[in-house]
Each structure stands twice: as structure tokens, then as C-alpha cells.
Amino acid sequence: MPITFALDRVVTSNIVTLQSVTDTFSLDGQIAWKVDLTLPVGTRTIYFTIIDSATGRTVSTKAYAADAGSWTYYGKTSLVSEPGTYVMQYSLDTGLIGEGQFTVTKAAPTEDPNAGCDPSYPTVCIPPWPPDLDCKDIPFTNFEVDGLDMHNFDGDFDGIGCESGGGGGGPKPTKKPNNGGGGGGGSNCDPSYPTLCLPSSPDLDCGDINARNFPVVGRDPHGFDGDNDGIGCET
């Protein structure tokens, strides 16, 4: 007898109906199956076996007393722990009475809920700069700020962005203004620091500015990138 597989099964009044019949499943789902016998069985032993088709290895096997008068055997569970193609066998004592093949694919990838979120704002999801956003552009207030804060939501540097009491959103001297063009900013912004607006002189040290871990290109007149890896004032 062939074994039939599906995504689910319904059992009513000893009648088993398979729902969404298929032989391909995802590793993170369950497999329903049904085998109809030609004869009622009882007082004998049923062997239920799963075999890896590629290697012939027996993945699992179970033995139990056959139900007297039963014509149908069925179940629903996660049968295997790895992707692959498998054979399910039902045997009565030593004789094969049902067999079927099914395939299990890798579990569907889960989407990262933080994809596209700036890590400077760990408790809310705000897109990274650019474009520059202001507090009026987002639906959040009083959220944690940790990092570069390229949107300048934490104007008073207390670690809280867009404070409802008015603490956020003020100007930050080291932030590059949103001029729409990128690279170089205004006339007083040195192009070596494309995400900041810093003058070429007088000479500044990392302790003189609030930014950390920012990109550095070109001549780097302030020497922020001492190891020449393209990152200035690394923490």
C-alpha cells in the first residue's frame, strides 16, 4: 500500500482525511501521513521506519502492537531533523505493507526585524542616515541613543533622543549638514570627513569632537585616522 503525505490531517468518526496533500515539506513544519491496509490487523507487531534515501541509513524505527480491526494508520509530527529525501515504511511483523517517499527542505529563513534599522537607536527602528531625519519625521520620543547618532536626535548628549521635554534635536557642531549633495558639505567642511562638518584648521583631536568611528578619506588634516584604516576616532 502507498503511504500518502500532507501538511495536515482531519480525523472524524474513524475517517482520516489528509489536507493539502504533498510530498515536500519544510524542516520547521510537521508531516501528516496515512496508510490504508488491505486487511484489518491485530495481535501482531507494526514496525514504523524512516530511512534516509541517500545513504540507506535508518533514521528511526518504532514497534508497537497492531490495533485489532484497524484498517488505517496515520500520524502527524516532525519526522526528521535534517533536510533530505526519506522513505517511510510500515511493516506487519516481517512483511512490508506500506511505503512512501517524502522530501524535507531547509527551514524558511526568518526575516531580521532589525534589518534597515540604525544601531544608534537600539529600542526603535529608524532608517540610517542619509537622508537626514528630524524628530518631527519619526513617530518616536524619549528613546535610547547610543553611537554616532547621525540624525542628531540627542542634541543634549544625555542618551535620550527626541525628548518630549525638548532635549533632543538641537544642532550638533560635528554633524554634517543635510545639503543634499554628500561629500564636502559647506565651504568650511573638510572633505576628508564626508559624514561630518569639520574645518580643516585649527588642528583638532578626538577629545575636541563628539563623533566616533566615522569614515575618513583623503589627507585627514586632523590625524583622526592614526592607523589609516579609514575610520576616525575609533572607540
XYZ file of C-alpha atoms in Angstrom:
235
model
C 0.000 0.000 0.000
C 1.317 3.505 -0.773
C 1.676 5.979 2.077
C 0.155 9.412 1.380
C 1.632 12.600 2.877
C 0.127 16.040 3.529
C 0.528 19.209 5.573
C -2.321 18.260 7.913
C -4.998 15.657 8.579
C -8.528 15.612 9.994
C -9.887 12.608 11.920
C -13.646 12.218 12.384
C -15.558 9.035 13.259
C -12.503 6.897 12.420
C -12.284 8.518 8.982
C -8.920 10.146 8.215
C -8.795 12.925 5.606
C -5.492 14.457 4.564
C -5.359 18.218 3.986
C -3.003 19.802 1.398
C -1.541 16.570 0.038
C 2.154 16.920 -0.853
C 5.442 15.052 -0.555
C 7.645 18.109 0.077
C 7.902 19.783 3.483
C 9.896 22.450 5.289
C 12.188 21.426 8.127
C 10.344 23.734 10.521
C 6.948 22.093 9.828
C 5.183 18.850 10.616
C 4.313 15.991 8.277
C 0.950 14.249 8.202
C 0.557 10.811 6.647
C -1.895 7.957 6.143
C -1.593 4.332 5.037
C -4.666 2.222 4.252
C -4.282 -1.522 4.775
C -5.931 -4.230 2.728
C -6.740 -6.299 5.823
C -7.597 -5.472 9.435
C -4.760 -6.427 11.771
C -4.360 -7.235 15.435
C -2.281 -9.212 17.942
C 0.718 -8.683 15.674
C 3.521 -6.107 15.538
C 3.630 -2.976 13.388
C 7.085 -1.587 12.536
C 7.274 2.079 11.572
C 10.623 3.042 9.953
C 12.175 6.194 8.423
C 15.112 5.623 6.042
C 17.466 8.234 4.529
C 17.202 7.640 0.757
C 20.682 8.997 0.019
C 22.566 6.783 2.455
C 20.154 3.944 3.209
C 20.615 4.705 6.889
C 17.680 4.020 9.214
C 16.870 7.335 10.842
C 14.297 5.961 13.284
C 12.204 2.894 13.880
C 9.381 2.096 16.277
C 7.486 -1.080 17.055
C 4.016 -1.319 18.607
C 1.105 -3.719 18.873
C -1.212 -3.503 15.882
C -4.762 -2.411 16.676
C -7.304 -5.187 16.228
C -9.718 -4.366 13.418
C -7.813 -1.247 12.264
C -7.580 -0.589 8.541
C -5.875 2.829 8.614
C -2.720 4.050 10.321
C -1.840 7.741 10.387
C 0.059 10.439 12.257
C 1.391 13.984 12.249
C 4.753 15.062 13.639
C 8.239 16.336 12.758
C 9.784 13.138 11.431
C 13.392 14.182 10.747
C 15.904 16.788 11.926
C 17.841 17.378 8.685
C 16.897 18.256 5.082
C 16.866 15.347 2.629
C 14.734 12.709 0.920
C 13.373 9.907 3.068
C 11.353 6.711 2.821
C 8.660 5.818 5.338
C 7.827 2.112 5.737
C 5.092 0.295 7.613
C 5.723 -3.412 8.172
C 3.429 -6.002 9.742
C 5.665 -8.460 11.561
C 8.336 -9.001 8.869
C 6.246 -8.135 5.807
C 6.198 -4.685 4.206
C 2.616 -3.352 3.981
C 3.113 0.321 3.109
C 5.840 2.585 1.753
C 6.122 6.205 0.666
C 8.801 8.797 -0.074
C 8.912 12.428 1.093
C 11.381 15.327 0.879
C 12.257 17.827 3.590
C 13.793 21.161 2.602
C 15.641 23.688 4.725
C 13.531 25.790 7.040
C 12.396 29.066 5.536
C 14.740 31.902 6.578
C 13.329 34.276 9.144
C 13.429 37.923 8.302
C 15.581 40.048 10.586
C 13.168 42.514 12.225
C 16.064 44.957 12.704
C 17.157 44.970 9.065
C 17.382 48.556 7.842
C 17.480 49.966 11.383
C 20.248 52.308 12.578
C 22.025 50.626 15.541
C 22.427 54.015 17.216
C 18.762 53.686 18.250
C 18.546 50.148 19.742
C 15.000 50.357 21.126
C 13.282 51.681 17.982
C 13.672 51.076 14.250
C 14.846 54.220 12.472
C 16.451 54.110 8.992
C 20.132 55.070 8.854
C 21.408 58.396 7.527
C 21.062 59.586 4.760
C 18.627 61.183 4.353
C 18.784 63.257 7.486
C 15.718 62.915 9.705
C 14.359 65.219 12.392
C 12.214 64.328 15.379
C 9.120 65.511 13.523
C 9.816 62.886 10.836
C 9.536 59.868 13.147
C 6.797 58.537 15.481
C 9.108 58.003 18.483
C 10.010 60.085 21.538
C 12.270 59.536 24.552
C 14.177 56.622 23.036
C 17.692 55.391 23.758
C 20.546 56.818 21.702
C 23.888 55.017 21.649
C 26.510 55.563 18.988
C 27.077 58.061 16.211
C 23.513 59.457 16.222
C 23.849 60.684 12.635
C 20.317 62.087 12.738
C 21.214 64.231 15.767
C 18.141 63.216 17.755
C 20.073 63.580 21.032
C 21.016 67.225 20.883
C 21.964 67.493 24.556
C 24.008 64.249 24.579
C 22.160 62.685 27.513
C 21.487 59.392 25.704
C 17.784 60.128 25.084
C 16.510 61.026 21.624
C 13.628 63.338 20.740
C 12.841 64.074 24.350
C 9.267 65.160 24.873
C 10.580 67.852 27.189
C 12.572 69.392 24.344
C 16.018 67.884 24.982
C 16.613 66.421 21.508
C 17.105 67.697 18.037
C 19.406 70.629 18.718
C 22.374 71.407 16.494
C 25.470 69.265 16.881
C 28.631 71.070 15.711
C 30.271 67.907 14.392
C 27.347 66.660 12.302
C 27.433 67.092 8.564
C 24.564 69.342 7.430
C 21.998 67.852 5.049
C 22.980 69.705 1.881
C 21.599 67.034 -0.455
C 24.881 66.553 -2.311
C 27.067 64.494 0.013
C 30.820 64.769 0.312
C 32.379 68.011 1.427
C 29.307 69.768 2.844
C 29.635 73.545 3.147
C 32.622 75.737 2.432
C 34.053 75.186 5.948
C 33.714 71.376 5.891
C 36.860 69.421 5.104
C 36.090 66.674 2.507
C 38.284 64.201 4.433
C 35.320 63.670 6.779
C 32.322 63.100 4.474
C 29.782 62.405 7.237
C 30.831 65.320 9.461
C 31.295 69.022 9.047
C 34.726 69.839 10.428
C 37.007 72.708 9.398
C 40.486 71.947 8.119
C 42.027 74.140 10.818
C 42.790 74.697 13.628
C 44.122 71.234 14.470
C 41.612 69.109 16.410
C 41.954 65.951 18.481
C 39.306 63.269 19.085
C 38.699 64.800 22.512
C 37.620 68.040 20.827
C 34.678 66.491 18.941
C 31.706 64.305 19.840
C 31.788 61.877 16.887
C 33.388 58.433 16.952
C 34.013 55.702 14.350
C 33.370 57.927 11.335
C 34.746 57.464 7.802
C 37.959 59.226 6.846
C 39.143 59.753 3.271
C 41.862 61.854 1.738
C 44.538 63.767 3.592
C 42.992 63.697 7.114
C 44.480 67.039 8.304
C 43.497 66.383 11.939
C 45.074 62.922 12.054
C 41.904 61.269 13.378
C 42.708 58.039 11.499
C 46.060 57.166 13.069
C 46.099 53.568 11.801
C 44.976 54.511 8.258
C 42.067 52.049 8.214
C 39.546 54.628 7.016
C 37.861 55.061 10.419
C 38.415 58.107 12.583
C 38.450 58.305 16.400
C 37.810 54.603 16.805
C 36.431 53.511 20.151
